[in-house]
Each structure stands twice: as C-alpha cells, then as structure tokens.
Coordinates of C-alpha atoms and ligand atoms in Angstrom, one line a residue:
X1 CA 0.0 0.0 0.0
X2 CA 1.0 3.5 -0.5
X3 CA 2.7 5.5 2.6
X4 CA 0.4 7.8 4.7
X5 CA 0.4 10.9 6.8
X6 CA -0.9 12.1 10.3
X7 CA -1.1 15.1 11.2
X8 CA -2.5 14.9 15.3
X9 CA -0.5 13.4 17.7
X10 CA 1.0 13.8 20.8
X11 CA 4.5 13.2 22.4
X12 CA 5.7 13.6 26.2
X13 CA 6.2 17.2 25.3
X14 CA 2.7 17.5 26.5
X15 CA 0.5 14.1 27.7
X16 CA 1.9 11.0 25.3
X17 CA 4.6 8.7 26.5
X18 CA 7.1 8.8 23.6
X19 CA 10.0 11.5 22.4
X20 CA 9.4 12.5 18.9
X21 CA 12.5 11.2 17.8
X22 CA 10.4 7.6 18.7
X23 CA 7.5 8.7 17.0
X24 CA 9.1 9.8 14.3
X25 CA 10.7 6.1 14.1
X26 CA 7.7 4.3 14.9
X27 CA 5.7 6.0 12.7
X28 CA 8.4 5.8 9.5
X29 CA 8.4 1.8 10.3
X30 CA 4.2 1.3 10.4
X31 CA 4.5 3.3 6.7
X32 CA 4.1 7.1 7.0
X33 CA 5.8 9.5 4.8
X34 CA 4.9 12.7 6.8
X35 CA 3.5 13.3 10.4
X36 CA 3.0 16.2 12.4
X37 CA 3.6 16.0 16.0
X38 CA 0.7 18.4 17.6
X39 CA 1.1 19.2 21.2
X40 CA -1.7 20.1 23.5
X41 CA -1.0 23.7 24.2
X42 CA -2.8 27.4 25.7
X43 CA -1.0 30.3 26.6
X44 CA 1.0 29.3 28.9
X45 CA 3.1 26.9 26.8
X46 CA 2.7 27.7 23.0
X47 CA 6.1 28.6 22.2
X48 CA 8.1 26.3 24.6
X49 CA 6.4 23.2 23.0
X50 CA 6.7 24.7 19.2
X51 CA 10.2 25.7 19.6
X52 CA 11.2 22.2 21.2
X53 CA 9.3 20.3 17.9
X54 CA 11.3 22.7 15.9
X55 CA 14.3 22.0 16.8
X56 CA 13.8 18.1 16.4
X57 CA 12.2 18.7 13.5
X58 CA 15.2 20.5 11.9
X59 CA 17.7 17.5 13.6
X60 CA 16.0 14.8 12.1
X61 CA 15.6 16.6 8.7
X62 CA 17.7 14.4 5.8
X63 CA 18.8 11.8 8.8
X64 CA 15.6 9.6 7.7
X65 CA 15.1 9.5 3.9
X66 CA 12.0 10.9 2.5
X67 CA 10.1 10.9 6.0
X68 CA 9.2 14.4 7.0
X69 CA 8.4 15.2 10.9
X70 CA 6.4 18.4 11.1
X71 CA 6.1 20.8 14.0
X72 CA 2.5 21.4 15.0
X73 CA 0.5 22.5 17.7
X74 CA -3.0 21.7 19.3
X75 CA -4.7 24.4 20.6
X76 CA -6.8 22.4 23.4
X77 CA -9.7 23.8 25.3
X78 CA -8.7 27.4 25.3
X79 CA -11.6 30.2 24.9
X80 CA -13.0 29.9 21.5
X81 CA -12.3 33.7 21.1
X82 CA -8.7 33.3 21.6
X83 CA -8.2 31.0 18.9
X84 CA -7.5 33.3 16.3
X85 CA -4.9 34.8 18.6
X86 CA -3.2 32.0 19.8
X87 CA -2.9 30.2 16.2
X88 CA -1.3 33.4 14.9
X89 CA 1.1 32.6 17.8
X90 CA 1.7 29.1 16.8
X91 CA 3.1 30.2 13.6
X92 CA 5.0 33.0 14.1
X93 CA 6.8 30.8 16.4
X94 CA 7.1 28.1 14.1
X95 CA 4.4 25.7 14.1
X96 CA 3.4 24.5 10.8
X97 CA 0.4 22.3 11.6
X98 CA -2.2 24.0 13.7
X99 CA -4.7 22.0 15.0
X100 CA -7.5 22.8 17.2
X101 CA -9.3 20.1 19.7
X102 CA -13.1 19.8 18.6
X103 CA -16.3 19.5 20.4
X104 CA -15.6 15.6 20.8
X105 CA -18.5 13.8 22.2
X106 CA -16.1 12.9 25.0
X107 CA -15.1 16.0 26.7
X108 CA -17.0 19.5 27.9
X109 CA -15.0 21.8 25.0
X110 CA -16.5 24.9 25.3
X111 CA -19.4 25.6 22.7
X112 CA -18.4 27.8 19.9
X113 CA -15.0 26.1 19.7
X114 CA -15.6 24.4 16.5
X115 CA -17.3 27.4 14.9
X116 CA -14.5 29.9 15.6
X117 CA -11.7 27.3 14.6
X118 CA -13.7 27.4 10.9
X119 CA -13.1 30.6 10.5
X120 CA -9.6 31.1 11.6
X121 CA -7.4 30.9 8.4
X122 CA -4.5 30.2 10.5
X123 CA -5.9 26.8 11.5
X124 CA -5.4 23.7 9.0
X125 CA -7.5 20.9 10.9
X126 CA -10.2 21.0 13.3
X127 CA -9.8 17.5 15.5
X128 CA -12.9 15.7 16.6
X129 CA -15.2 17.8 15.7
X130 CA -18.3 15.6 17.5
X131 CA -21.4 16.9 16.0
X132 CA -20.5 19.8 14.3
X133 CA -23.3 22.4 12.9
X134 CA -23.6 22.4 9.3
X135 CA -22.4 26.4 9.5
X136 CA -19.0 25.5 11.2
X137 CA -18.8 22.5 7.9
X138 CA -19.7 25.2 5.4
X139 CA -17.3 27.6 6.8
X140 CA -14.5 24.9 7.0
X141 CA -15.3 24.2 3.9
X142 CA -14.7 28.3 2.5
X143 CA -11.6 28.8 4.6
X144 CA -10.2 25.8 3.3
X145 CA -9.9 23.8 6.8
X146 CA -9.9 20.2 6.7
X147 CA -12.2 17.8 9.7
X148 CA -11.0 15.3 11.4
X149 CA -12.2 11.4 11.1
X150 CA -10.5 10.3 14.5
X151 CA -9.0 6.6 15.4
X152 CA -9.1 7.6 18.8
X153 CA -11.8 6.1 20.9
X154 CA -14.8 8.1 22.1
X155 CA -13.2 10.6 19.9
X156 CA -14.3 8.4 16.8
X157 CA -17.9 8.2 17.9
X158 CA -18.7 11.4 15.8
X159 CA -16.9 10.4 12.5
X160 CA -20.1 9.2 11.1
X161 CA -21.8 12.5 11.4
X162 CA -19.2 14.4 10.2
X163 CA -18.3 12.5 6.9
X164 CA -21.9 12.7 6.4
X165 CA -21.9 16.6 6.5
X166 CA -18.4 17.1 4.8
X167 CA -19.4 15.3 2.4
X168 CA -23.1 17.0 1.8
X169 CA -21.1 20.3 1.8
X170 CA -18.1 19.2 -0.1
X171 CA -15.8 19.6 2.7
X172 CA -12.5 18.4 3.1
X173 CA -11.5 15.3 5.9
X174 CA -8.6 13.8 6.6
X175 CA -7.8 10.7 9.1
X176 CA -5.7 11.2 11.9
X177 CA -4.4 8.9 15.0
X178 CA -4.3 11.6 17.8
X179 CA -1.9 8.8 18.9
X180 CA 0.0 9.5 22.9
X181 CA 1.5 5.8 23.1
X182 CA 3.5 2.7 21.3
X183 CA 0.0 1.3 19.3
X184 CA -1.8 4.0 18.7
X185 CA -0.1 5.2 15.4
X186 CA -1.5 3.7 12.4
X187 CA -0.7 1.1 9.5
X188 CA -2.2 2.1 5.7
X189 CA -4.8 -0.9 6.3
X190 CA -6.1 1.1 9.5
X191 CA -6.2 4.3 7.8
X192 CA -8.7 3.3 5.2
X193 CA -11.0 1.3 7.5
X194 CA -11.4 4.0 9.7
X195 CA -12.6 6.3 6.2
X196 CA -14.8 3.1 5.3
X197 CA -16.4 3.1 8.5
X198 CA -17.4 6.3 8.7
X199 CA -19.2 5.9 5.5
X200 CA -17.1 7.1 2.9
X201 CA -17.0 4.7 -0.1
X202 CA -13.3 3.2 -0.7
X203 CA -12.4 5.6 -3.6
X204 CA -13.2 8.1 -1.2
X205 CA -11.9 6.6 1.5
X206 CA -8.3 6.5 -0.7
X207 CA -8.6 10.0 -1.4
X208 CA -9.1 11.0 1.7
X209 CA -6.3 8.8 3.5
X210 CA -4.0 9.3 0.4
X211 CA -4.4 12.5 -1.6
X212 CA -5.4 15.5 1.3
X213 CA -3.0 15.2 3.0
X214 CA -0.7 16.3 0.4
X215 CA -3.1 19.1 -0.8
X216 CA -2.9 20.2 3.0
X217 CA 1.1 20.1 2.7
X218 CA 1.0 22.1 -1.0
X219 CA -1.5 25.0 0.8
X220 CA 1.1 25.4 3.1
X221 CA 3.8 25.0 1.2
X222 CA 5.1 22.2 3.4
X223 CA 7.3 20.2 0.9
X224 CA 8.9 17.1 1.9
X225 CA 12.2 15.7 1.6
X226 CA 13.1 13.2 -1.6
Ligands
ZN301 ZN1 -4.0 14.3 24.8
ZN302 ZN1 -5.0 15.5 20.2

C-alpha cells in the first residue's frame, strides 16, 4: 500500500509517552511518509512546545530518507475567542500544523470552539469535531480547513456525522491517529478502514487517507524531503 500521513498526535512534550524522535521512528516503520507532532497547548506553553518540535524537527531533517516530521501544535480547550490569537502565535513561532481540539463527544470543549476554529485561516484541521453544525462545515469548507475522522476512541464516535456533513457540503477530511503511546499510530490498512467506516465509499476513503493530506502540505507549502 501507498505510505500515509498524520497530522494529530502527541508526544511527552505535553500528555503521550514517547520523544518525537520515537515517534518519528515508529511512525516511518508502520509506513508514514509525513506526520505532524501536535502538542496540546494554551497560553501558557505555545512557544516552549513549538520551539522544542522545531528544533527536532530540523535535527531529524535528511537523517531519515524521504520521512518528513512536522512541528504542530493543538490548541486544546482554550476560549473559542482566543483561537485566532493563539494560532497566529503558533506560527510566528514556528508551528506548521495548527490544529484545534473539537467538540468531541467525550469532553466538555466549550461551545463555539468548533465554529471559531472554521473561520480562523491560520488553523489547517479541526480534530474531533463531534457533532458539528452544518455552518461550522460550510465555513471549514470556504476557509479551506480540513475535519477530522479520528481513530481515537470516544473521539471516533462522531466520525459518522461528520463525513456525512463534509461530504453534503463538499468539505475536506482527513484521518488522523491523535496517537499519545506505542500502538496508537497507524498502518495504511487502518487508515482506510477508519474512512470506510465512517461511510465514505473506498475511492473516497483513498482519497481521503491518500491525496489530502498532500493538498494540505501544497497550501502550506510544506514540501517534503526526496
Ligand atoms: Zn492528549
Ligand atoms: Zn490530540
């Protein structure tokens, strides 16, 4: 199968177990090309974690072969109206993935968060978006943001309703682990069931595991190594 990407996942930078220099490994072995390590973050850590990915970024850059580890950040239950703030943050300090943790079914995140992450240009993918309104999909959809189908349990349990509305509204999704330990990352052969299962049909399913990603990489002009 062809390699994959994942762009949501934590290391012990914040709350998962591993360096990123492990991820990065485990990650090239179970057949990535690209992932971005996103670390829960608010004010009062933003640019200690993004520096610290950048820098392990930039020392594992050419040491691995055409694998690419990408600095991120996860903006994670802060005040919806300091989103656009805080993701303007993430990149001046670096971050080239932001992310922003969605109204999962799992967790009180504050109302409003996934409708203010839609319209913040600054923020590439909205994680676990639960059940999301159709006016945060249709704005995701105009700014370009991409939604998350999760393999993370009770994050997953909205993935059904929100391929459904992407997919009415022509929004783009993306899967991603939101891995924090050794066998949470993905295989390929994972990837695509978790697209299937939400409903997506497999050509679908294959051009959302294989092909947004690297239109998310091109918008940002994220290019990876050869
Ligand atoms: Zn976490
Ligand atoms: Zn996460």
């Amino acid at each position: 199968m062809d390699k994959i990407y994942d762009f949501h996942m934590h290391s012990f930078l914040s709350d998962g177990d591993l360096l990123p220099s492990e991820i990065a490994r485990r990650t090239y072995v179970l057949g990535h090309r690209a992932v971005a390590v996103t670390d829960h973050a608010d004010a009062s850590n933003l640019p200690e974690i993004v520096r610290s990915l950048v820098k392990v970024s930039d020392s594992l850059l050419k040491q691995m072969g055409d694998f690419l580890l990408i600095p991120g950040v996860e903006l994670t239950h802060v005040p919806p109206r300091s989103i656009p703030q805080l993701a303007k943050e993430a990149r001046r300090a670096g971050a080239e993935i932001v992310v922003v943790h969605g109204e999962t079914p799992v967790e009180p995140v504050r109302e409003g968060t996934n409708e203010e992450a839609c319209s913040c240009t600054d923020v590439d993918i909205l994680a676990h978006p639960g059940l999301i309104s159709e006016r945060a999909v249709l704005a995701a959809r105009a700014n370009g943001i991409f939604l998350e189908l999760s393999f993370r349990g009770g994050h997953c349990l909205g993935n059904g309703w929100v391929a459904k509305l992407a997919r009415e509204a022509g929004a783009s999704l993306l899967v991603n682990s939101d891995a924090h330990t050794v066998g949470d990352h993905l295989t390929p052969e994972d990837a695509i069931k978790i697209a299937m299962g939400a409903g997506l049909p497999r050509a679908q399913a294959e051009s959302v595991v294989f092909e947004n990603p690297r239109s998310l990489l091109r918008k940002r002009g994220i290019s990876l190594p050869v």
